[in-house]
CSV table of C-alpha atoms in Angstrom, one decimal:
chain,number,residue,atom,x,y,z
A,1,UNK,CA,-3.5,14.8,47.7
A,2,UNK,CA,-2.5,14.1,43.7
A,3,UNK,CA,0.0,12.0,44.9
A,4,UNK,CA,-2.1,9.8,46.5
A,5,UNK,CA,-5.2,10.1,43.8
A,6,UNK,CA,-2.4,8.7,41.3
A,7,UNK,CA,-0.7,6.4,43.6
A,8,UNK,CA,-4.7,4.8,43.9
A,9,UNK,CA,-5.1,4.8,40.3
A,10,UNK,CA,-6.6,2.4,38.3
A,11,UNK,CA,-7.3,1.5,34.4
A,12,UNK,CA,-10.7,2.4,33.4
A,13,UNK,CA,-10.5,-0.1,30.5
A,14,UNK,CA,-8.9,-2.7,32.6
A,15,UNK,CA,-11.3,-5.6,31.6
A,16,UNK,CA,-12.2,-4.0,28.0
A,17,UNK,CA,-8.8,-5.4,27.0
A,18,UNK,CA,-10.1,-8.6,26.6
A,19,UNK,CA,-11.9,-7.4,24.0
A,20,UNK,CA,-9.1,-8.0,21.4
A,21,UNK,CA,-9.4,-11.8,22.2
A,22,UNK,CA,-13.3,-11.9,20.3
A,23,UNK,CA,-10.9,-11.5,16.9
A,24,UNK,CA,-9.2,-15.1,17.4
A,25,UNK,CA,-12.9,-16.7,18.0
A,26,UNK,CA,-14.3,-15.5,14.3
A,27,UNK,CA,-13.5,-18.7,12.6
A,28,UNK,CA,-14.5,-20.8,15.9
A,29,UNK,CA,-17.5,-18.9,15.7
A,30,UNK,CA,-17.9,-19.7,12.4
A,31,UNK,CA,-17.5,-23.3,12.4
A,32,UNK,CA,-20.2,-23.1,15.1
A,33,UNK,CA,-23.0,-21.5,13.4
A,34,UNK,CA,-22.4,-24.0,10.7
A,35,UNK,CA,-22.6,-26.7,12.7
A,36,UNK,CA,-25.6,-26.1,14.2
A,37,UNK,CA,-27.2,-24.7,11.1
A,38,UNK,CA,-25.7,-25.6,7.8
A,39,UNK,CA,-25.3,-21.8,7.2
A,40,UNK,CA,-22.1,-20.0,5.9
A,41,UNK,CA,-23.0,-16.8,6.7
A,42,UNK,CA,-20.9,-17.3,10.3
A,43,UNK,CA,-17.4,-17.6,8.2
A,44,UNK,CA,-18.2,-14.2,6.7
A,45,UNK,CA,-18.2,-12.5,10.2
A,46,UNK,CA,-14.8,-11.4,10.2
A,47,UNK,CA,-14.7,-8.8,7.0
A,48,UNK,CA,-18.2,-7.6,8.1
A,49,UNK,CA,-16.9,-6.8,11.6
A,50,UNK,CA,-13.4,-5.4,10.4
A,51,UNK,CA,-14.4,-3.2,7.5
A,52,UNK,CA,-18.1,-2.5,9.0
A,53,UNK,CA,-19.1,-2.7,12.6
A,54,UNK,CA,-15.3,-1.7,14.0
A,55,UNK,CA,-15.6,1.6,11.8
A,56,UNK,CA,-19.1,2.3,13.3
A,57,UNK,CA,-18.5,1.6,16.5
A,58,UNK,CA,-15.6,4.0,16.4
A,59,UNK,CA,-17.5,6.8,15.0
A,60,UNK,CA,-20.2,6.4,18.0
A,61,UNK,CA,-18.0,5.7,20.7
A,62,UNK,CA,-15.3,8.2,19.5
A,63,UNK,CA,-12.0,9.1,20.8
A,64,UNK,CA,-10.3,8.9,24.5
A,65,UNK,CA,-7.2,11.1,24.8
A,66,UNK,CA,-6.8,10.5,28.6
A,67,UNK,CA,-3.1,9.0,29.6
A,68,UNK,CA,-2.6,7.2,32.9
A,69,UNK,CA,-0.3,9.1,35.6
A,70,UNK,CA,3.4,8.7,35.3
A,71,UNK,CA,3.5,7.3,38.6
A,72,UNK,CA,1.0,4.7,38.2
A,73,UNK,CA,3.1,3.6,34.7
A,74,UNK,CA,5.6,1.2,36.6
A,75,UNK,CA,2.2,-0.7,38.4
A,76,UNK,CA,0.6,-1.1,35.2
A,77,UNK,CA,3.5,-2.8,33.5
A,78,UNK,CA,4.4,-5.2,36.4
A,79,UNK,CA,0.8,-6.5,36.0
A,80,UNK,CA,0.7,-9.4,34.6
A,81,UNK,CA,-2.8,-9.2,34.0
A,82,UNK,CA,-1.9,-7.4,30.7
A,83,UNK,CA,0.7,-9.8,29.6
A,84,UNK,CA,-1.8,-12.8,30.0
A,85,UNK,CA,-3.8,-11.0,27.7
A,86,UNK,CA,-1.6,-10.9,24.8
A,87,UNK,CA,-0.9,-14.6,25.8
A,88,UNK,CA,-4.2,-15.8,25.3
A,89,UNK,CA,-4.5,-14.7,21.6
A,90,UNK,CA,-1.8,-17.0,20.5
A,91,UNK,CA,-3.6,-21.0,21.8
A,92,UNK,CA,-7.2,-19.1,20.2
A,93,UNK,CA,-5.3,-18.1,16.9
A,94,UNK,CA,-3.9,-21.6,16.3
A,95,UNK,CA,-7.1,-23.1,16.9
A,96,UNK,CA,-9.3,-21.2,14.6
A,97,UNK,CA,-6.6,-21.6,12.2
A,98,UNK,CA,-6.9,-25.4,12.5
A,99,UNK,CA,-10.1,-25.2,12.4
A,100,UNK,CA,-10.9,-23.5,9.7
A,101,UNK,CA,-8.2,-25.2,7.5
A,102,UNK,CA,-10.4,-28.7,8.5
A,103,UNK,CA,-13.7,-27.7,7.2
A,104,UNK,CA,-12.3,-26.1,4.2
A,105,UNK,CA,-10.9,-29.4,3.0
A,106,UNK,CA,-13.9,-31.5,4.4
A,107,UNK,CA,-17.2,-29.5,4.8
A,108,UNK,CA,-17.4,-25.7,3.1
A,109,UNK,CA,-18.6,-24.5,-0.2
A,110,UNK,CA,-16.6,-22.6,-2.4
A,111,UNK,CA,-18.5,-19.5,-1.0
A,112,UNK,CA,-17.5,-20.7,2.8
A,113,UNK,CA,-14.2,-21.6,2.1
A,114,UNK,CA,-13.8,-18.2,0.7
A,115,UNK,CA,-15.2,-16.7,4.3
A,116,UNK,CA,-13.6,-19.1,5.6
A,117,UNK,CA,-9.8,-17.5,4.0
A,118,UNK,CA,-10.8,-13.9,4.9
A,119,UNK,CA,-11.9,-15.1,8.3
A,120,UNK,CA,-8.4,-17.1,8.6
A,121,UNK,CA,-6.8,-14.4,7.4
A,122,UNK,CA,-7.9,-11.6,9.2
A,123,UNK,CA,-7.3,-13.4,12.4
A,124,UNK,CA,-3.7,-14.4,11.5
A,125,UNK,CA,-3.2,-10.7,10.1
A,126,UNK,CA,-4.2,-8.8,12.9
A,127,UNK,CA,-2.2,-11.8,15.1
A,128,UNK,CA,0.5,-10.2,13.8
A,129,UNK,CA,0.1,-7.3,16.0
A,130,UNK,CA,0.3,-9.8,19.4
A,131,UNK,CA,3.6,-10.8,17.8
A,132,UNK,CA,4.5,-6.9,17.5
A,133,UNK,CA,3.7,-6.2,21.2
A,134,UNK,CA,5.4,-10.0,22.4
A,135,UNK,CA,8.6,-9.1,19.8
A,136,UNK,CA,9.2,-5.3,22.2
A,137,UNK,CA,9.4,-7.4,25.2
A,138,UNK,CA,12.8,-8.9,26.2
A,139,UNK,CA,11.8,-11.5,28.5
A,140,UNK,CA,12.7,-14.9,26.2
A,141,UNK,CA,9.6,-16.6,26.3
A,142,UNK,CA,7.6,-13.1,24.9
A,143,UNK,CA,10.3,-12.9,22.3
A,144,UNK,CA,9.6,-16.9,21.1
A,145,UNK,CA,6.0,-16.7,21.3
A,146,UNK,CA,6.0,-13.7,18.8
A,147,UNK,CA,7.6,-15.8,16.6
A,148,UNK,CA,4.9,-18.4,16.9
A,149,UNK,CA,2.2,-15.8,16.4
A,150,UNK,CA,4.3,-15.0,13.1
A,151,UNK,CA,4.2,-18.4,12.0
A,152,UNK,CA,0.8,-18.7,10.5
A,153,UNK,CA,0.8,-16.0,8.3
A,154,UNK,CA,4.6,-16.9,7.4
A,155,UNK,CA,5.7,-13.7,8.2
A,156,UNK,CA,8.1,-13.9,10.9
A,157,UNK,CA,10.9,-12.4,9.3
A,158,UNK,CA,8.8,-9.3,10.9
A,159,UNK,CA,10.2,-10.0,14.3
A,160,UNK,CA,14.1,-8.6,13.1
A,161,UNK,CA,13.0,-6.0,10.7
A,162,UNK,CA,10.3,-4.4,12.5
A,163,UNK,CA,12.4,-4.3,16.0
A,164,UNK,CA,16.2,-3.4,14.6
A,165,UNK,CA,15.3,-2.1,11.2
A,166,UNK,CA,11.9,-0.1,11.2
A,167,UNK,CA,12.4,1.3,14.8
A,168,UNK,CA,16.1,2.5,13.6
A,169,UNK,CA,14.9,3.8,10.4
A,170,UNK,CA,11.6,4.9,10.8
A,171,UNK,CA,10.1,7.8,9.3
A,172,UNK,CA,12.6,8.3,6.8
A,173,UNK,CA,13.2,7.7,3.0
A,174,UNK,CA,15.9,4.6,3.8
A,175,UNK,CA,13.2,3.0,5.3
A,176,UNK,CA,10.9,0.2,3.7
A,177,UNK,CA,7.7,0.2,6.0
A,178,UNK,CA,7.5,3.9,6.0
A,179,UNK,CA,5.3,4.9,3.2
A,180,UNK,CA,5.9,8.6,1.4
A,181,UNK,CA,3.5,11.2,0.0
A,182,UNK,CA,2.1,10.8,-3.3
A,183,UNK,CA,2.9,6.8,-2.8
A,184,UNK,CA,-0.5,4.6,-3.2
A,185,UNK,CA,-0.7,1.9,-1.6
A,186,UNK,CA,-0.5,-0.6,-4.3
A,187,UNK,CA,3.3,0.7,-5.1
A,188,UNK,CA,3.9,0.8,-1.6
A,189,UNK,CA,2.8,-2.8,-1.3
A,190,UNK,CA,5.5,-4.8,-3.4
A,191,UNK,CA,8.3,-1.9,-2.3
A,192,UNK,CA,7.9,-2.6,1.6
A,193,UNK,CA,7.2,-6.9,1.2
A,194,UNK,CA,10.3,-7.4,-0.8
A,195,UNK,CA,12.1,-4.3,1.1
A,196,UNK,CA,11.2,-5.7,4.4
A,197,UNK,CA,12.7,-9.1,3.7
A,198,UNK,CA,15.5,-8.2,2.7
A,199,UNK,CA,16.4,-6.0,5.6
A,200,UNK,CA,15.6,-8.8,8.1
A,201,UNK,CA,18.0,-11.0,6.5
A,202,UNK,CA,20.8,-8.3,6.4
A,203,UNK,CA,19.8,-7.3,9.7
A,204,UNK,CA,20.3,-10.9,11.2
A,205,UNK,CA,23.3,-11.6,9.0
A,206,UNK,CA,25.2,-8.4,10.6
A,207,UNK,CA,24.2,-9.8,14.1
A,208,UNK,CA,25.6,-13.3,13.4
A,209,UNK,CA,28.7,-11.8,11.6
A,210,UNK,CA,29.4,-10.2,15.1
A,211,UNK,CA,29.1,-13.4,16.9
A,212,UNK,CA,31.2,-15.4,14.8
A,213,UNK,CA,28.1,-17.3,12.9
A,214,UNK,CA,26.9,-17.4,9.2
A,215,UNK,CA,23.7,-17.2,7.9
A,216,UNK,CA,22.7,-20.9,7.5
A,217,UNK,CA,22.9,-21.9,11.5
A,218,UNK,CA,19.9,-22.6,13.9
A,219,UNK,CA,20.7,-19.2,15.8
A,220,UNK,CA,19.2,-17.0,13.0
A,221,UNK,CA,16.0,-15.4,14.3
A,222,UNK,CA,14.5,-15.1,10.8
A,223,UNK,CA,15.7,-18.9,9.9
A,224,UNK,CA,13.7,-20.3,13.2
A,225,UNK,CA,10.5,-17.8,12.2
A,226,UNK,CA,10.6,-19.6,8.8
A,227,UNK,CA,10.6,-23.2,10.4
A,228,UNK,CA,7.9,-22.9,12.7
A,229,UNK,CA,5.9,-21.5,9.3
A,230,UNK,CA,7.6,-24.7,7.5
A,231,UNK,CA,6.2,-27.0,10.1
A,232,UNK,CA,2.8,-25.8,10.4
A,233,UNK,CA,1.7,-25.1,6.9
A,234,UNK,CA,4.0,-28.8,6.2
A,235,UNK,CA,1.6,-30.8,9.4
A,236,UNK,CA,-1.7,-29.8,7.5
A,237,UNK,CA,-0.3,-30.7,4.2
A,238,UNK,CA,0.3,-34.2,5.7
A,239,UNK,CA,-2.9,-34.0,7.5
A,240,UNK,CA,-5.6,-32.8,4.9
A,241,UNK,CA,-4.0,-32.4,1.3
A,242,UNK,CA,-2.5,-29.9,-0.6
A,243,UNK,CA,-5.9,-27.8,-0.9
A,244,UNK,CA,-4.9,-27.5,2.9
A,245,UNK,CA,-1.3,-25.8,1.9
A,246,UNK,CA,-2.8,-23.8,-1.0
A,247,UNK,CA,-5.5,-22.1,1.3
A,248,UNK,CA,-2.8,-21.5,3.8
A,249,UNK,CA,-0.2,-19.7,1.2
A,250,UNK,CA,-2.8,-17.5,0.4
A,251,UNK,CA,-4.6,-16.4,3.9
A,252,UNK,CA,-0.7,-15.4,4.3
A,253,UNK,CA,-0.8,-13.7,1.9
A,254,UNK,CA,-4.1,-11.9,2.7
A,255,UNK,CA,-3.2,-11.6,6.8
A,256,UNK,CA,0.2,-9.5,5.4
A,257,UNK,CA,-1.7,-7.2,2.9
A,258,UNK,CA,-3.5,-6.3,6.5
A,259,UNK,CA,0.1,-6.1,8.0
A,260,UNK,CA,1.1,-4.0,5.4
A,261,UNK,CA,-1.8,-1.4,5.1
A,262,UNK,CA,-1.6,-0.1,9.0
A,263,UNK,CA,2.0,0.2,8.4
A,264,UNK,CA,1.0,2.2,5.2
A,265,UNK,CA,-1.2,4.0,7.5
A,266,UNK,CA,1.3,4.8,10.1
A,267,UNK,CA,4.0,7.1,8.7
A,268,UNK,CA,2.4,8.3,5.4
A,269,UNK,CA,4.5,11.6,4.3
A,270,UNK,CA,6.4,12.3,7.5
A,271,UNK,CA,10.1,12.4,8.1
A,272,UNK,CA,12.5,13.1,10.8
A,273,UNK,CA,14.9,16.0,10.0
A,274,UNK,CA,18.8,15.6,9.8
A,275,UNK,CA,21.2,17.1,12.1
A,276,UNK,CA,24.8,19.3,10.7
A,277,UNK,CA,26.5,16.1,10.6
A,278,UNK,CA,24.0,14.6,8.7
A,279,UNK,CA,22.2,12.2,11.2
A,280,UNK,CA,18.6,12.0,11.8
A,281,UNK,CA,16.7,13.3,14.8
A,282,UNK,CA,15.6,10.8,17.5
A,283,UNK,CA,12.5,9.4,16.5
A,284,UNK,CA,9.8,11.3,18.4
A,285,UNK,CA,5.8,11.2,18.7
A,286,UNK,CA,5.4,14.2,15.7
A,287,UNK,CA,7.0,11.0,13.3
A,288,UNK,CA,3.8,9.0,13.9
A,289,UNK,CA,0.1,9.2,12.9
A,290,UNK,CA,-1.9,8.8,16.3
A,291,UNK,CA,-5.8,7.7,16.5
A,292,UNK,CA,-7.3,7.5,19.9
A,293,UNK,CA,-10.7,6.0,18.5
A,294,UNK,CA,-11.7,3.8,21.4
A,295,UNK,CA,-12.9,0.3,20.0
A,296,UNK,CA,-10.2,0.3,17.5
A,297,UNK,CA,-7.5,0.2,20.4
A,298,UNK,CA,-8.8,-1.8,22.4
A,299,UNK,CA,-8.9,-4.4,19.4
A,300,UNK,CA,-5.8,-4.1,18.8
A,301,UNK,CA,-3.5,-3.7,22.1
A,302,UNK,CA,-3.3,0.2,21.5
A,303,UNK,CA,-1.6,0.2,18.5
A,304,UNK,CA,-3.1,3.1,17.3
A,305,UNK,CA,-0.9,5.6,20.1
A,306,UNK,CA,1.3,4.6,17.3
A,307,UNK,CA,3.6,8.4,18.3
A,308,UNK,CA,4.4,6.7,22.1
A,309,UNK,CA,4.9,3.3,21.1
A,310,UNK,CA,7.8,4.7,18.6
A,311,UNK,CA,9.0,7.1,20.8
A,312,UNK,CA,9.4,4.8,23.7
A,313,UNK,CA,9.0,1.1,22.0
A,314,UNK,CA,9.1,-1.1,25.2
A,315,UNK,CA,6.5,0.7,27.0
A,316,UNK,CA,3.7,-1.5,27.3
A,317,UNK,CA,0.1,-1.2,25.0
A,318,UNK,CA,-1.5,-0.7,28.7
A,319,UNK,CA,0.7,2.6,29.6
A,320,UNK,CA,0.8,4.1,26.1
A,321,UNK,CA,0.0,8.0,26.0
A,322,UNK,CA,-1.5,10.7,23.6
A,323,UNK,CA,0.3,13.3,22.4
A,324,UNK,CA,-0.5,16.4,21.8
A,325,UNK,CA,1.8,17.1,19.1
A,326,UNK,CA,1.0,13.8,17.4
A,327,UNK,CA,-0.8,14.3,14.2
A,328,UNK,CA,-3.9,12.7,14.2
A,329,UNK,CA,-5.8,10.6,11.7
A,330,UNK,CA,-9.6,11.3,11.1
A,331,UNK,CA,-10.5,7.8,11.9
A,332,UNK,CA,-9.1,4.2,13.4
A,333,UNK,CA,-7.3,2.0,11.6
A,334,UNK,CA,-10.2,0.5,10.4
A,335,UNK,CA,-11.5,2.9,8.7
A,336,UNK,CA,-8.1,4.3,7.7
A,337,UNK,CA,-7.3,0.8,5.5
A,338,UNK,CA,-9.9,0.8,3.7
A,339,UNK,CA,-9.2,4.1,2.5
A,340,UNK,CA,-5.8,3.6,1.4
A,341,UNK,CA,-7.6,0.6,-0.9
A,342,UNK,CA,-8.4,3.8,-2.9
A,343,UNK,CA,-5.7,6.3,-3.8
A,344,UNK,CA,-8.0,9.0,-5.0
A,345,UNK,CA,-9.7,9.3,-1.8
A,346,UNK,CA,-6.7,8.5,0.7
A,347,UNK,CA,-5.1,11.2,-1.2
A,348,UNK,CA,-7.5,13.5,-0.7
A,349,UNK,CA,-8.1,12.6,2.9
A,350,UNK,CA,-4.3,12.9,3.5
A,351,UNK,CA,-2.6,15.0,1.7
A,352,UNK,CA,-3.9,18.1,2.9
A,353,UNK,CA,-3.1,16.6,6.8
A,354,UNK,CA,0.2,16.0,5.4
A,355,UNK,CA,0.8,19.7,4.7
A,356,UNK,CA,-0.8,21.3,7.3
A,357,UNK,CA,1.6,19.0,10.2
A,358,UNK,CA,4.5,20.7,8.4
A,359,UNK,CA,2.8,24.0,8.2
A,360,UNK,CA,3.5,24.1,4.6
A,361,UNK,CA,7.0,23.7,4.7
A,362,UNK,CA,7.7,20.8,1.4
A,363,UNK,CA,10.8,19.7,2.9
A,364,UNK,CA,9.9,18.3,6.1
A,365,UNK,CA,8.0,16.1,3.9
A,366,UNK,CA,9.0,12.6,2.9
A,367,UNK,CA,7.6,12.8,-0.9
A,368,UNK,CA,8.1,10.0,-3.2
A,369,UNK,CA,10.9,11.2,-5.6
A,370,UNK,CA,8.3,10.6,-8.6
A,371,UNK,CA,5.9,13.6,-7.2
A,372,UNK,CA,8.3,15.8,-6.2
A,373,UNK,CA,7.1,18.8,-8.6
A,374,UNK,CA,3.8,18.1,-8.1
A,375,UNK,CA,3.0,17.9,-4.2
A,376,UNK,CA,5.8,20.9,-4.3
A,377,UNK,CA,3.3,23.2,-6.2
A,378,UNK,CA,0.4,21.2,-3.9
A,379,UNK,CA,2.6,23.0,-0.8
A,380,UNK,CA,2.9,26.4,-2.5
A,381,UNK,CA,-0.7,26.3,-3.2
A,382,UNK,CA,-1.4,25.4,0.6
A,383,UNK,CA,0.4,28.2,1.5
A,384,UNK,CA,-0.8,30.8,-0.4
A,385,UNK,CA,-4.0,29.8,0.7
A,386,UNK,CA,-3.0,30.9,4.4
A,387,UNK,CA,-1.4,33.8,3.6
A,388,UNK,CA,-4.8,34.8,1.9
């Protein structure tokens, strides 16, 4: 009888995917509430939603820790359904891009245009998470259009670190988009941009060493990323000015910042153990901080089961599980950025989560060498506490 009720099952949120697709309209939605009235106010949409209305609707709707069956996993990700999904972000991200780079340097204010860059940029930023989901795949075409999705916010040296360099090193100190206790944000910021880059280029020079190719050839995956960024920021240069390739320099900008805060967000103070001989554990879902708020997810592809997705990277965002071991933010991403704007409170949020996942124990930590002393005598204190 459970063989069958699994065998039958089917995804409650099936169609609520599609929700993730209302992020690429902002700046189409924009451009069409000015038109028809003149108003700005549609260009400033996108931070009112992201930093506002997603963190609310999270807090009503709340948290789903449900999982689909084990043996209803291989259905979901042979449905291509899912994969036409994370398709159709990339044709609505290049438009509103286009888009909203043409009535910047015809049509806005400086107050649109500056809706008009966070609107861009949030759609590019969180575009970057349809290039994470395409870049897992290893189907060809998935692993070109991540690149593509990459492009706009010229980030697509993201596609080799993030698949061969974070995945490998995750969740440990050698690692640049793992953030450590004590670590704000703002030093985390310029330590994983320039740390990231220059892993993806040694990453993709080892791999062409091994086939017999240097750097400067048309096989490098970080040299074709760069191109496609080359080509489109270099088209609307042609087309509408340099205004056009300022404002696109810095909505990339912007749309990585947004890159780089969830990834803040994602691993703050944990760390995988070592072995005897020195090596680290496997990577599993205790290395990850997990949300299951609802709208959040479903925004942005799952992301949030962040614990499943790096213990078993190609599973699709559609089969992605909760853990019960996981540790567990007290909000959704949304929220969670906006928190790690402000060190003070992140801190205080965090910190104690921090200690309690290691049950006190300052060495299953990963502390940022300049507040060792101090988050060890925040650990002491934690105990002491408990054995009170």
């Amino acid at each position: 009888m459970n063989t069958t009720s699994e065998t039958q099952w089917h995804d409650p949120k099936r169609y609520l995917w599609t929700l993730g697709l209302l992020v690429p309209l902002f700046p189409i939605i924009g451009a069409f509430i000015y038109l028809q009235t003149g108003q700005i106010w549609g260009w400033w949409m996108a931070p009112v939603i992201v930093y506002f209305i997603i963190p609310f609707l999270d807090f009503i709707v709340g948290t789903d820790r449900s999982n689909p069956p084990e043996s209803a996993v291989p259905q979901l990700e042979a449905d291509k359904y899912y994969k036409y999904i994370v398709y159709a972000y990339i044709p609505l991200q290049y438009a509103g891009t286009l888009i909203t780079v043409w009535f910047v340097c015809t049509e806005l204010s400086a107050l649109g245009i500056i809706g008009g860059l966070f609107s861009c940029a949030y759609v590019n930023g969180i575009g970057i998470n349809t290039g994470h989901e395409l870049g897992h795949k290893r189907d060809a075409l998935s692993q070109f259009l991540a690149k593509v999705t990459l492009a706009p916010v010229a980030y697509g040296h993201f596609y080799v670190e993030h698949n061969f360099g974070h995945h490998r090193r995750v969740a440990t100190p050698e690692d640049p988009a793992s953030s450590k206790m004590g670590e704000s944000f703002w030093r985390f910021l310029p330590r994983t941009v320039i740390g990231s880059l220059r892993s993806a280029c040694e990453i993709e020079q080892q791999r062409l060493d091994r086939k017999g190719f240097g750097f400067w050839t048309w096989r490098n995956d970080v040299l074709q990323a760069w191109a496609m960024t080359f080509v489109l920021f270099g088209a609307c240069t042609i087309a509408f000015g340099w205004p056009a390739l300022a404002f696109l320099v810095v909505q990339a900008l912007l749309g990585a910042s947004l890159l780089e805060v969830i990834n803040y967000v994602e691993h703050y103070g944990l760390l995988r153990q070592k072995d005897e001989q020195g090596r680290y554990e496997r990577c599993l879902p205790k290395h990850s901080w997990n949300s299951n708020h609802i709208v959040t997810n479903l925004v942005l592809y799952q992301l949030q089961r962040h614990s499943d997705h790096h213990a078993h990277p190609t599973r699709a965002f559609q089969a992605l599980r909760h853990f019960e071991d996981s540790p567990q933010l007290p909000s959704g991403y949304a929220s969670m950025m906006m928190l790690a704007y402000f060190p003070p409170l992140w801190f205080k949020v965090m910190n104690p989560r921090v200690v309690a996942h290691h049950r006190g124990d300052f060495n299953k930590a990963n502390v940022h060498p300049s507040k060792t002393e101090k988050l060890r005598m925040y650990f002491n204190t934690f105990k002491q506490g408990v054995g009170a």
